[in-house]
Amino acid sequence: MKELVFMEHDGAIDDLLSQILLLSMPDKELIGINITPADCFLEPAVESSYKILELFGRTDIPIGCSDYYGVNAFPNEWRARPEVINALPMMINLPKGPDPYTAPHTVDLLIGSLQSASRPVSILMTGPCSNLVMALEKAPSIQQKISKVIWMGGAFRCQGNVQNFQHDGTAEWNVYWDPMRAAKLLTYELPLIFIPLDVTNQVPVKKSFLSELARQAEYPISNLAGQCWALTIDTIPTYHYVYFMWDILATSYLDIPEAFQLEDIRLRIGTRPPNAGQTYLADDGHAAQMAVKVDVDHFYEYLLERLRR
């Protein structure tokens, strides 16, 4: 029986690549996608997400759209990337999909999808957690339908990736975008698995990987993924910023959990400057798990194999 999965993403290149990877998993059933205008502008991100569903013949999967803009906005130059994706040769002539402003609201779609699911659902979050928290506030009973939550978020024993005014650099962006609701999420004591920067820092987007991917470009999904990752190469190398397999790594946990080493932790989340969004270990904190290590070779081999399907 296929594992039911609901995806929460925020439209960046790695979110869209994660959607591709998730759709390629034969034993997972994607039942809904929510898009939050965090690391994206909503309209082009919805278009990109729908076009990917079109490529997989899965436009039956509903897309929810958020009108919530968080607390700490992502930089605009990052948010504009989905517009470029829509202009790629494999994407530009596909139908644009639904009007984001007539689509179901993210909170309502998540609640309805969980309530109608025949069995518990795994929640994959490659963006902020706000929709999940708002859904739990509105319909607390849905907690019983959640089997686990996988969140690409946090930085525990490493430097964060937020470089912003009035911030000490300890936070990761998906948590920093809405730190108050991130802190509230912990209080629900869900089976929560963090895929933090501690482990995603182990898997950069390397040119050697892109070279291997290009060698299998006869497979349409490999071709599209290679085009998407090529758009990140202007950040590799830089003095301050490297593109990593953030969301892709979190998504792969659904399929290859054996490649990950998890640690039971207790944590808290900072909610105000100078460390808003910091995920820090605390003996009196809330229980969760975090990935601390991944079998890097296994991950890259898995990714290349999956993108040949």
PDB file of C-alpha atoms in Angstrom:
ATOM      1  CA  MET A   1       0.000   0.000   0.000  1.00  0.00           C
ATOM      2  CA  LYS A   2       1.392   3.388  -0.995  1.00  0.00           C
ATOM      3  CA  GLU A   3       2.424   5.890   1.657  1.00  0.00           C
ATOM      4  CA  LEU A   4       0.223   9.000   1.544  1.00  0.00           C
ATOM      5  CA  VAL A   5       2.189  12.261   1.402  1.00  0.00           C
ATOM      6  CA  PHE A   6       1.118  15.901   1.553  1.00  0.00           C
ATOM      7  CA  MET A   7       3.743  18.411   0.397  1.00  0.00           C
ATOM      8  CA  GLU A   8       4.232  21.922   1.755  1.00  0.00           C
ATOM      9  CA  HIS A   9       6.654  23.938  -0.362  1.00  0.00           C
ATOM     10  CA  ASP A  10       7.552  27.529  -1.126  1.00  0.00           C
ATOM     11  CA  GLY A  11       8.330  27.471  -4.813  1.00  0.00           C
ATOM     12  CA  ALA A  12      12.118  27.770  -5.005  1.00  0.00           C
ATOM     13  CA  ILE A  13      14.183  25.717  -7.444  1.00  0.00           C
ATOM     14  CA  ASP A  14      14.950  23.061  -4.843  1.00  0.00           C
ATOM     15  CA  ASP A  15      11.271  22.860  -3.845  1.00  0.00           C
ATOM     16  CA  LEU A  16      10.271  22.230  -7.457  1.00  0.00           C
ATOM     17  CA  LEU A  17      13.016  19.639  -7.858  1.00  0.00           C
ATOM     18  CA  SER A  18      11.714  18.009  -4.682  1.00  0.00           C
ATOM     19  CA  GLN A  19       8.255  17.854  -6.216  1.00  0.00           C
ATOM     20  CA  ILE A  20       9.760  16.104  -9.247  1.00  0.00           C
ATOM     21  CA  LEU A  21      11.558  13.622  -7.009  1.00  0.00           C
ATOM     22  CA  LEU A  22       8.462  12.909  -4.932  1.00  0.00           C
ATOM     23  CA  LEU A  23       6.343  12.316  -8.039  1.00  0.00           C
ATOM     24  CA  SER A  24       8.935   9.816  -9.269  1.00  0.00           C
ATOM     25  CA  MET A  25       8.588   7.609  -6.164  1.00  0.00           C
ATOM     26  CA  PRO A  26       6.444   4.612  -7.139  1.00  0.00           C
ATOM     27  CA  ASP A  27       5.370   3.712  -3.611  1.00  0.00           C
ATOM     28  CA  LYS A  28       4.329   7.230  -2.541  1.00  0.00           C
ATOM     29  CA  GLU A  29       0.938   8.805  -3.238  1.00  0.00           C
ATOM     30  CA  LEU A  30       1.023  12.607  -3.312  1.00  0.00           C
ATOM     31  CA  ILE A  31      -2.417  13.785  -2.212  1.00  0.00           C
ATOM     32  CA  GLY A  32      -1.933  17.561  -2.216  1.00  0.00           C
ATOM     33  CA  ILE A  33       0.520  20.426  -2.583  1.00  0.00           C
ATOM     34  CA  ASN A  34       0.482  23.708  -0.678  1.00  0.00           C
ATOM     35  CA  ILE A  35       2.479  26.674  -1.937  1.00  0.00           C
ATOM     36  CA  THR A  36       3.492  29.502   0.382  1.00  0.00           C
ATOM     37  CA  PRO A  37       4.905  32.804  -0.980  1.00  0.00           C
ATOM     38  CA  ALA A  38       8.065  32.579   1.107  1.00  0.00           C
ATOM     39  CA  ASP A  39      11.064  31.767  -1.115  1.00  0.00           C
ATOM     40  CA  CYS A  40       8.964  32.559  -4.199  1.00  0.00           C
ATOM     41  CA  PHE A  41       6.407  34.883  -5.693  1.00  0.00           C
ATOM     42  CA  LEU A  42       3.123  33.016  -5.653  1.00  0.00           C
ATOM     43  CA  GLU A  43       1.969  33.270  -9.271  1.00  0.00           C
ATOM     44  CA  PRO A  44       5.051  31.867 -11.056  1.00  0.00           C
ATOM     45  CA  ALA A  45       5.527  29.228  -8.341  1.00  0.00           C
ATOM     46  CA  VAL A  46       1.975  27.926  -8.815  1.00  0.00           C
ATOM     47  CA  GLU A  47       2.542  27.874 -12.564  1.00  0.00           C
ATOM     48  CA  SER A  48       5.776  25.892 -12.171  1.00  0.00           C
ATOM     49  CA  SER A  49       4.227  23.438  -9.747  1.00  0.00           C
ATOM     50  CA  TYR A  50       1.251  22.832 -12.019  1.00  0.00           C
ATOM     51  CA  LYS A  51       3.464  22.356 -15.078  1.00  0.00           C
ATOM     52  CA  ILE A  52       5.422  19.677 -13.250  1.00  0.00           C
ATOM     53  CA  LEU A  53       2.156  17.910 -12.456  1.00  0.00           C
ATOM     54  CA  GLU A  54       1.318  18.182 -16.170  1.00  0.00           C
ATOM     55  CA  LEU A  55       4.615  16.489 -17.101  1.00  0.00           C
ATOM     56  CA  PHE A  56       3.760  13.579 -14.794  1.00  0.00           C
ATOM     57  CA  GLY A  57       0.119  13.382 -15.888  1.00  0.00           C
ATOM     58  CA  ARG A  58      -0.992  14.194 -12.335  1.00  0.00           C
ATOM     59  CA  THR A  59      -2.973  17.422 -12.638  1.00  0.00           C
ATOM     60  CA  ASP A  60      -5.594  15.699 -10.484  1.00  0.00           C
ATOM     61  CA  ILE A  61      -3.448  16.542  -7.447  1.00  0.00           C
ATOM     62  CA  PRO A  62      -4.879  19.728  -5.873  1.00  0.00           C
ATOM     63  CA  ILE A  63      -2.757  22.811  -5.259  1.00  0.00           C
ATOM     64  CA  GLY A  64      -3.454  25.126  -2.331  1.00  0.00           C
ATOM     65  CA  CYS A  65      -2.290  28.749  -2.276  1.00  0.00           C
ATOM     66  CA  SER A  66      -1.408  30.855   0.747  1.00  0.00           C
ATOM     67  CA  ASP A  67      -2.079  34.552   1.285  1.00  0.00           C
ATOM     68  CA  TYR A  68       0.221  34.662   4.330  1.00  0.00           C
ATOM     69  CA  TYR A  69       3.551  36.445   3.916  1.00  0.00           C
ATOM     70  CA  GLY A  70       5.287  35.472   7.132  1.00  0.00           C
ATOM     71  CA  VAL A  71       7.334  37.635   9.457  1.00  0.00           C
ATOM     72  CA  ASN A  72      10.768  37.852   7.834  1.00  0.00           C
ATOM     73  CA  ALA A  73      10.671  38.009   4.034  1.00  0.00           C
ATOM     74  CA  PHE A  74      13.110  36.098   1.838  1.00  0.00           C
ATOM     75  CA  PRO A  75      15.240  38.293  -0.466  1.00  0.00           C
ATOM     76  CA  ASN A  76      13.349  39.227  -3.623  1.00  0.00           C
ATOM     77  CA  GLU A  77      16.131  38.034  -5.921  1.00  0.00           C
ATOM     78  CA  TRP A  78      15.718  34.527  -4.491  1.00  0.00           C
ATOM     79  CA  ARG A  79      11.937  34.658  -4.771  1.00  0.00           C
ATOM     80  CA  ALA A  80      11.995  35.413  -8.511  1.00  0.00           C
ATOM     81  CA  ARG A  81      13.593  32.101  -9.550  1.00  0.00           C
ATOM     82  CA  PRO A  82      10.361  30.194 -10.451  1.00  0.00           C
ATOM     83  CA  GLU A  83       9.738  32.706 -13.250  1.00  0.00           C
ATOM     84  CA  VAL A  84      12.930  31.465 -14.910  1.00  0.00           C
ATOM     85  CA  ILE A  85      11.819  27.833 -14.525  1.00  0.00           C
ATOM     86  CA  ASN A  86       8.644  28.587 -16.456  1.00  0.00           C
ATOM     87  CA  ALA A  87      10.716  29.768 -19.424  1.00  0.00           C
ATOM     88  CA  LEU A  88      12.738  26.553 -19.757  1.00  0.00           C
ATOM     89  CA  PRO A  89      12.212  24.662 -23.041  1.00  0.00           C
ATOM     90  CA  MET A  90      10.370  21.760 -21.395  1.00  0.00           C
ATOM     91  CA  MET A  91       8.079  24.096 -19.459  1.00  0.00           C
ATOM     92  CA  ILE A  92       7.301  27.193 -21.506  1.00  0.00           C
ATOM     93  CA  ASN A  93       4.548  25.728 -23.706  1.00  0.00           C
ATOM     94  CA  LEU A  94       2.761  23.746 -21.008  1.00  0.00           C
ATOM     95  CA  PRO A  95      -0.586  24.998 -19.631  1.00  0.00           C
ATOM     96  CA  LYS A  96      -0.198  27.597 -16.894  1.00  0.00           C
ATOM     97  CA  GLY A  97      -2.692  25.961 -14.602  1.00  0.00           C
ATOM     98  CA  PRO A  98      -5.166  27.429 -12.124  1.00  0.00           C
ATOM     99  CA  ASP A  99      -5.520  31.044 -11.076  1.00  0.00           C
ATOM    100  CA  PRO A 100      -3.764  31.198  -7.684  1.00  0.00           C
ATOM    101  CA  TYR A 101      -6.470  33.505  -6.382  1.00  0.00           C
ATOM    102  CA  THR A 102      -9.257  31.013  -7.050  1.00  0.00           C
ATOM    103  CA  ALA A 103      -7.331  27.993  -5.753  1.00  0.00           C
ATOM    104  CA  PRO A 104      -8.150  26.460  -2.364  1.00  0.00           C
ATOM    105  CA  HIS A 105      -6.555  28.160   0.607  1.00  0.00           C
ATOM    106  CA  THR A 106      -3.590  26.206   1.948  1.00  0.00           C
ATOM    107  CA  VAL A 107      -5.053  25.752   5.416  1.00  0.00           C
ATOM    108  CA  ASP A 108      -8.380  24.486   4.092  1.00  0.00           C
ATOM    109  CA  LEU A 109      -6.746  22.142   1.591  1.00  0.00           C
ATOM    110  CA  LEU A 110      -4.493  20.624   4.237  1.00  0.00           C
ATOM    111  CA  ILE A 111      -7.378  20.122   6.673  1.00  0.00           C
ATOM    112  CA  GLY A 112      -9.643  18.621   4.003  1.00  0.00           C
ATOM    113  CA  SER A 113      -6.927  16.342   2.638  1.00  0.00           C
ATOM    114  CA  LEU A 114      -6.102  14.944   6.065  1.00  0.00           C
ATOM    115  CA  GLN A 115      -9.720  14.532   7.104  1.00  0.00           C
ATOM    116  CA  SER A 116     -10.593  12.619   3.933  1.00  0.00           C
ATOM    117  CA  ALA A 117      -7.448  10.478   3.870  1.00  0.00           C
ATOM    118  CA  SER A 118      -8.092   6.767   4.351  1.00  0.00           C
ATOM    119  CA  ARG A 119      -5.002   6.377   6.565  1.00  0.00           C
ATOM    120  CA  PRO A 120      -2.391   8.573   8.278  1.00  0.00           C
ATOM    121  CA  VAL A 121      -0.426  10.960   6.078  1.00  0.00           C
ATOM    122  CA  SER A 122       3.243  11.978   6.040  1.00  0.00           C
ATOM    123  CA  ILE A 123       3.761  15.744   5.830  1.00  0.00           C
ATOM    124  CA  LEU A 124       6.806  16.866   3.841  1.00  0.00           C
ATOM    125  CA  MET A 125       7.721  20.508   4.460  1.00  0.00           C
ATOM    126  CA  THR A 126      10.396  22.054   2.258  1.00  0.00           C
ATOM    127  CA  GLY A 127       9.297  25.567   3.178  1.00  0.00           C
ATOM    128  CA  PRO A 128       7.977  27.194   6.366  1.00  0.00           C
ATOM    129  CA  CYS A 129       5.638  25.373   8.745  1.00  0.00           C
ATOM    130  CA  SER A 130       2.978  28.093   8.977  1.00  0.00           C
ATOM    131  CA  ASN A 131       0.196  26.284   7.091  1.00  0.00           C
ATOM    132  CA  LEU A 132       0.520  23.186   9.247  1.00  0.00           C
ATOM    133  CA  VAL A 133       0.363  25.185  12.474  1.00  0.00           C
ATOM    134  CA  MET A 134      -2.625  27.243  11.290  1.00  0.00           C
ATOM    135  CA  ALA A 135      -4.400  24.043  10.209  1.00  0.00           C
ATOM    136  CA  LEU A 136      -3.817  22.457  13.622  1.00  0.00           C
ATOM    137  CA  GLU A 137      -5.115  25.598  15.317  1.00  0.00           C
ATOM    138  CA  LYS A 138      -8.261  25.535  13.182  1.00  0.00           C
ATOM    139  CA  ALA A 139      -8.900  21.778  13.263  1.00  0.00           C
ATOM    140  CA  PRO A 140      -6.980  20.116  16.136  1.00  0.00           C
ATOM    141  CA  SER A 141      -8.397  16.674  15.314  1.00  0.00           C
ATOM    142  CA  ILE A 142      -6.256  16.395  12.177  1.00  0.00           C
ATOM    143  CA  GLN A 143      -3.251  15.680  14.386  1.00  0.00           C
ATOM    144  CA  GLN A 144      -4.514  12.090  14.582  1.00  0.00           C
ATOM    145  CA  LYS A 145      -4.127  11.749  10.802  1.00  0.00           C
ATOM    146  CA  ILE A 146      -0.455  12.777  10.725  1.00  0.00           C
ATOM    147  CA  SER A 147       1.989   9.855  10.728  1.00  0.00           C
ATOM    148  CA  LYS A 148       5.147  12.006  10.684  1.00  0.00           C
ATOM    149  CA  VAL A 149       6.420  15.438   9.677  1.00  0.00           C
ATOM    150  CA  ILE A 150       9.671  15.783   7.740  1.00  0.00           C
ATOM    151  CA  TRP A 151      10.924  19.358   7.746  1.00  0.00           C
ATOM    152  CA  MET A 152      13.886  20.781   5.899  1.00  0.00           C
ATOM    153  CA  GLY A 153      14.650  23.314   8.562  1.00  0.00           C
ATOM    154  CA  GLY A 154      16.933  24.311  11.375  1.00  0.00           C
ATOM    155  CA  ALA A 155      20.619  24.632  12.175  1.00  0.00           C
ATOM    156  CA  PHE A 156      21.692  23.005  15.420  1.00  0.00           C
ATOM    157  CA  ARG A 157      25.445  22.511  15.653  1.00  0.00           C
ATOM    158  CA  CYS A 158      26.395  24.633  12.666  1.00  0.00           C
ATOM    159  CA  GLN A 159      26.066  28.215  11.453  1.00  0.00           C
ATOM    160  CA  GLY A 160      22.686  29.275  10.080  1.00  0.00           C
ATOM    161  CA  ASN A 161      22.136  30.739   6.609  1.00  0.00           C
ATOM    162  CA  VAL A 162      20.339  33.953   7.587  1.00  0.00           C
ATOM    163  CA  GLN A 163      22.431  37.047   7.018  1.00  0.00           C
ATOM    164  CA  ASN A 164      20.156  39.883   7.929  1.00  0.00           C
ATOM    165  CA  PHE A 165      19.940  43.120   9.865  1.00  0.00           C
ATOM    166  CA  GLN A 166      19.520  42.585  13.602  1.00  0.00           C
ATOM    167  CA  HIS A 167      20.327  38.876  13.385  1.00  0.00           C
ATOM    168  CA  ASP A 168      23.264  36.926  14.756  1.00  0.00           C
ATOM    169  CA  GLY A 169      23.360  34.353  11.922  1.00  0.00           C
ATOM    170  CA  THR A 170      22.238  31.342  13.955  1.00  0.00           C
ATOM    171  CA  ALA A 171      18.954  30.617  12.127  1.00  0.00           C
ATOM    172  CA  GLU A 172      17.943  28.720   8.994  1.00  0.00           C
ATOM    173  CA  TRP A 173      15.582  30.528   6.625  1.00  0.00           C
ATOM    174  CA  ASN A 174      12.545  28.218   6.675  1.00  0.00           C
ATOM    175  CA  VAL A 175      12.337  28.616  10.459  1.00  0.00           C
ATOM    176  CA  TYR A 176      13.278  32.303  10.487  1.00  0.00           C
ATOM    177  CA  TRP A 177      10.461  33.195   8.035  1.00  0.00           C
ATOM    178  CA  ASP A 178       7.866  32.613  10.777  1.00  0.00           C
ATOM    179  CA  PRO A 179       9.670  31.875  14.058  1.00  0.00           C
ATOM    180  CA  MET A 180       6.595  32.223  16.264  1.00  0.00           C
ATOM    181  CA  ARG A 181       4.692  29.486  14.465  1.00  0.00           C
ATOM    182  CA  ALA A 182       7.814  27.358  14.287  1.00  0.00           C
ATOM    183  CA  ALA A 183       8.005  27.532  18.064  1.00  0.00           C
ATOM    184  CA  LYS A 184       4.276  26.744  18.289  1.00  0.00           C
ATOM    185  CA  LEU A 185       4.755  23.662  16.073  1.00  0.00           C
ATOM    186  CA  LEU A 186       6.970  22.092  18.713  1.00  0.00           C
ATOM    187  CA  THR A 187       4.197  22.236  21.306  1.00  0.00           C
ATOM    188  CA  TYR A 188       2.087  19.740  19.357  1.00  0.00           C
ATOM    189  CA  GLU A 189       4.689  17.030  20.027  1.00  0.00           C
ATOM    190  CA  LEU A 190       4.243  15.575  16.527  1.00  0.00           C
ATOM    191  CA  PRO A 191       6.620  12.889  15.208  1.00  0.00           C
ATOM    192  CA  LEU A 192       8.869  15.640  13.828  1.00  0.00           C
ATOM    193  CA  ILE A 193      12.060  14.914  11.902  1.00  0.00           C
ATOM    194  CA  PHE A 194      14.343  17.838  11.112  1.00  0.00           C
ATOM    195  CA  ILE A 195      16.607  17.661   8.072  1.00  0.00           C
ATOM    196  CA  PRO A 196      18.740  20.637   9.130  1.00  0.00           C
ATOM    197  CA  LEU A 197      21.699  22.476   7.660  1.00  0.00           C
ATOM    198  CA  ASP A 198      23.911  20.206   9.769  1.00  0.00           C
ATOM    199  CA  VAL A 199      23.221  17.382   7.311  1.00  0.00           C
ATOM    200  CA  THR A 200      22.339  19.270   4.115  1.00  0.00           C
ATOM    201  CA  ASN A 201      25.782  20.899   4.312  1.00  0.00           C
ATOM    202  CA  GLN A 202      27.130  17.442   3.488  1.00  0.00           C
ATOM    203  CA  VAL A 203      25.529  17.418   0.021  1.00  0.00           C
ATOM    204  CA  PRO A 204      26.364  20.455  -2.148  1.00  0.00           C
ATOM    205  CA  VAL A 205      25.216  20.707  -5.755  1.00  0.00           C
ATOM    206  CA  LYS A 206      28.537  19.806  -7.337  1.00  0.00           C
ATOM    207  CA  LYS A 207      29.521  20.217 -10.966  1.00  0.00           C
ATOM    208  CA  SER A 208      30.608  16.579 -10.985  1.00  0.00           C
ATOM    209  CA  PHE A 209      27.041  15.574 -10.063  1.00  0.00           C
ATOM    210  CA  LEU A 210      25.614  17.829 -12.772  1.00  0.00           C
ATOM    211  CA  SER A 211      28.008  16.227 -15.250  1.00  0.00           C
ATOM    212  CA  GLU A 212      26.732  12.758 -14.344  1.00  0.00           C
ATOM    213  CA  LEU A 213      23.162  13.981 -14.627  1.00  0.00           C
ATOM    214  CA  ALA A 214      23.857  15.439 -18.085  1.00  0.00           C
ATOM    215  CA  ARG A 215      25.015  12.013 -19.273  1.00  0.00           C
ATOM    216  CA  GLN A 216      21.450  10.740 -18.799  1.00  0.00           C
ATOM    217  CA  ALA A 217      19.714  13.727 -20.394  1.00  0.00           C
ATOM    218  CA  GLU A 218      17.797  11.419 -22.753  1.00  0.00           C
ATOM    219  CA  TYR A 219      15.470  10.870 -19.796  1.00  0.00           C
ATOM    220  CA  PRO A 220      13.096  13.886 -19.779  1.00  0.00           C
ATOM    221  CA  ILE A 221      13.042  14.308 -16.006  1.00  0.00           C
ATOM    222  CA  SER A 222      16.838  14.148 -15.817  1.00  0.00           C
ATOM    223  CA  ASN A 223      16.975  16.750 -18.571  1.00  0.00           C
ATOM    224  CA  LEU A 224      14.613  19.087 -16.735  1.00  0.00           C
ATOM    225  CA  ALA A 225      16.366  18.593 -13.387  1.00  0.00           C
ATOM    226  CA  GLY A 226      19.721  19.346 -14.992  1.00  0.00           C
ATOM    227  CA  GLN A 227      18.352  22.555 -16.497  1.00  0.00           C
ATOM    228  CA  CYS A 228      16.959  23.612 -13.105  1.00  0.00           C
ATOM    229  CA  TRP A 229      20.169  22.931 -11.218  1.00  0.00           C
ATOM    230  CA  ALA A 230      22.183  24.716 -13.909  1.00  0.00           C
ATOM    231  CA  LEU A 231      20.320  27.877 -12.915  1.00  0.00           C
ATOM    232  CA  THR A 232      21.960  27.654  -9.484  1.00  0.00           C
ATOM    233  CA  ILE A 233      25.513  27.503 -10.772  1.00  0.00           C
ATOM    234  CA  ASP A 234      26.016  31.251 -10.470  1.00  0.00           C
ATOM    235  CA  THR A 235      26.178  30.661  -6.731  1.00  0.00           C
ATOM    236  CA  ILE A 236      28.872  27.988  -7.079  1.00  0.00           C
ATOM    237  CA  PRO A 237      31.502  28.804  -6.059  1.00  0.00           C
ATOM    238  CA  THR A 238      31.130  32.018  -4.110  1.00  0.00           C
ATOM    239  CA  TYR A 239      32.801  33.462  -1.071  1.00  0.00           C
ATOM    240  CA  HIS A 240      29.626  33.484   1.005  1.00  0.00           C
ATOM    241  CA  TYR A 241      27.006  31.208  -0.529  1.00  0.00           C
ATOM    242  CA  VAL A 242      26.823  27.681  -1.929  1.00  0.00           C
ATOM    243  CA  TYR A 243      23.745  25.895  -3.266  1.00  0.00           C
ATOM    244  CA  PHE A 244      23.055  22.648  -1.428  1.00  0.00           C
ATOM    245  CA  MET A 245      20.584  19.769  -1.835  1.00  0.00           C
ATOM    246  CA  TRP A 246      18.445  21.229   0.945  1.00  0.00           C
ATOM    247  CA  ASP A 247      14.910  20.215   0.006  1.00  0.00           C
ATOM    248  CA  ILE A 248      15.946  17.305  -2.193  1.00  0.00           C
ATOM    249  CA  LEU A 249      17.726  15.676   0.723  1.00  0.00           C
ATOM    250  CA  ALA A 250      14.680  16.094   2.969  1.00  0.00           C
ATOM    251  CA  THR A 251      12.459  14.610   0.266  1.00  0.00           C
ATOM    252  CA  SER A 252      14.753  11.637  -0.232  1.00  0.00           C
ATOM    253  CA  TYR A 253      14.267  10.687   3.428  1.00  0.00           C
ATOM    254  CA  LEU A 254      10.796   9.454   2.463  1.00  0.00           C
ATOM    255  CA  ASP A 255      12.340   6.902   0.114  1.00  0.00           C
ATOM    256  CA  ILE A 256      15.747   6.050   1.624  1.00  0.00           C
ATOM    257  CA  PRO A 257      15.511   6.558   5.394  1.00  0.00           C
ATOM    258  CA  GLU A 258      18.183   3.901   5.793  1.00  0.00           C
ATOM    259  CA  ALA A 259      20.731   6.376   4.373  1.00  0.00           C
ATOM    260  CA  PHE A 260      20.242   8.733   7.324  1.00  0.00           C
ATOM    261  CA  GLN A 261      21.487   8.696  10.878  1.00  0.00           C
ATOM    262  CA  LEU A 262      18.954  10.298  13.232  1.00  0.00           C
ATOM    263  CA  GLU A 263      19.418  11.623  16.735  1.00  0.00           C
ATOM    264  CA  ASP A 264      16.748  12.051  19.391  1.00  0.00           C
ATOM    265  CA  ILE A 265      16.839  15.643  20.601  1.00  0.00           C
ATOM    266  CA  ARG A 266      15.032  18.190  22.728  1.00  0.00           C
ATOM    267  CA  LEU A 267      14.941  21.706  21.342  1.00  0.00           C
ATOM    268  CA  ARG A 268      13.558  25.195  21.527  1.00  0.00           C
ATOM    269  CA  ILE A 269      13.226  27.910  18.891  1.00  0.00           C
ATOM    270  CA  GLY A 270      14.114  31.562  19.346  1.00  0.00           C
ATOM    271  CA  THR A 271      11.311  33.970  18.462  1.00  0.00           C
ATOM    272  CA  ARG A 272      12.884  37.440  18.549  1.00  0.00           C
ATOM    273  CA  PRO A 273      16.139  39.200  17.634  1.00  0.00           C
ATOM    274  CA  PRO A 274      19.001  38.632  17.670  1.00  0.00           C
ATOM    275  CA  ASN A 275      18.389  34.873  17.274  1.00  0.00           C
ATOM    276  CA  ALA A 276      14.825  34.697  15.860  1.00  0.00           C
ATOM    277  CA  GLY A 277      14.355  31.308  14.254  1.00  0.00           C
ATOM    278  CA  GLN A 278      17.343  29.683  15.907  1.00  0.00           C
ATOM    279  CA  THR A 279      16.793  25.984  16.627  1.00  0.00           C
ATOM    280  CA  TYR A 280      18.826  25.148  19.679  1.00  0.00           C
ATOM    281  CA  LEU A 281      19.220  22.069  21.841  1.00  0.00           C
ATOM    282  CA  ALA A 282      17.800  22.384  25.369  1.00  0.00           C
ATOM    283  CA  ASP A 283      17.287  19.764  28.062  1.00  0.00           C
ATOM    284  CA  ASP A 284      13.908  21.323  28.905  1.00  0.00           C
ATOM    285  CA  GLY A 285      12.844  21.607  25.252  1.00  0.00           C
ATOM    286  CA  HIS A 286      10.409  19.669  23.075  1.00  0.00           C
ATOM    287  CA  ALA A 287      11.134  16.203  21.715  1.00  0.00           C
ATOM    288  CA  ALA A 288      11.999  15.685  18.053  1.00  0.00           C
ATOM    289  CA  GLN A 289      14.544  13.951  15.857  1.00  0.00           C
ATOM    290  CA  MET A 290      17.206  15.440  13.632  1.00  0.00           C
ATOM    291  CA  ALA A 291      19.307  13.953  10.858  1.00  0.00           C
ATOM    292  CA  VAL A 292      22.985  14.264  11.704  1.00  0.00           C
ATOM    293  CA  LYS A 293      24.562  12.235   8.911  1.00  0.00           C
ATOM    294  CA  VAL A 294      23.716  10.882   5.467  1.00  0.00           C
ATOM    295  CA  ASP A 295      25.421   8.281   3.310  1.00  0.00           C
ATOM    296  CA  VAL A 296      26.490  10.796   0.669  1.00  0.00           C
ATOM    297  CA  ASP A 297      27.401   8.296  -2.058  1.00  0.00           C
ATOM    298  CA  HIS A 298      24.169   6.383  -1.581  1.00  0.00           C
ATOM    299  CA  PHE A 299      22.189   9.619  -1.790  1.00  0.00           C
ATOM    300  CA  TYR A 300      23.762  10.807  -5.051  1.00  0.00           C
ATOM    301  CA  GLU A 301      23.445   7.351  -6.625  1.00  0.00           C
ATOM    302  CA  TYR A 302      19.812   7.135  -5.549  1.00  0.00           C
ATOM    303  CA  LEU A 303      19.076  10.569  -6.994  1.00  0.00           C
ATOM    304  CA  LEU A 304      20.589   9.743 -10.378  1.00  0.00           C
ATOM    305  CA  GLU A 305      18.706   6.444 -10.488  1.00  0.00           C
ATOM    306  CA  ARG A 306      15.374   7.997  -9.542  1.00  0.00           C
ATOM    307  CA  LEU A 307      15.696  10.715 -12.174  1.00  0.00           C
ATOM    308  CA  ARG A 308      16.064   8.034 -14.848  1.00  0.00           C
ATOM    309  CA  ARG A 309      12.482   6.889 -14.284  1.00  0.00           C
TER     310      ARG A 309
END
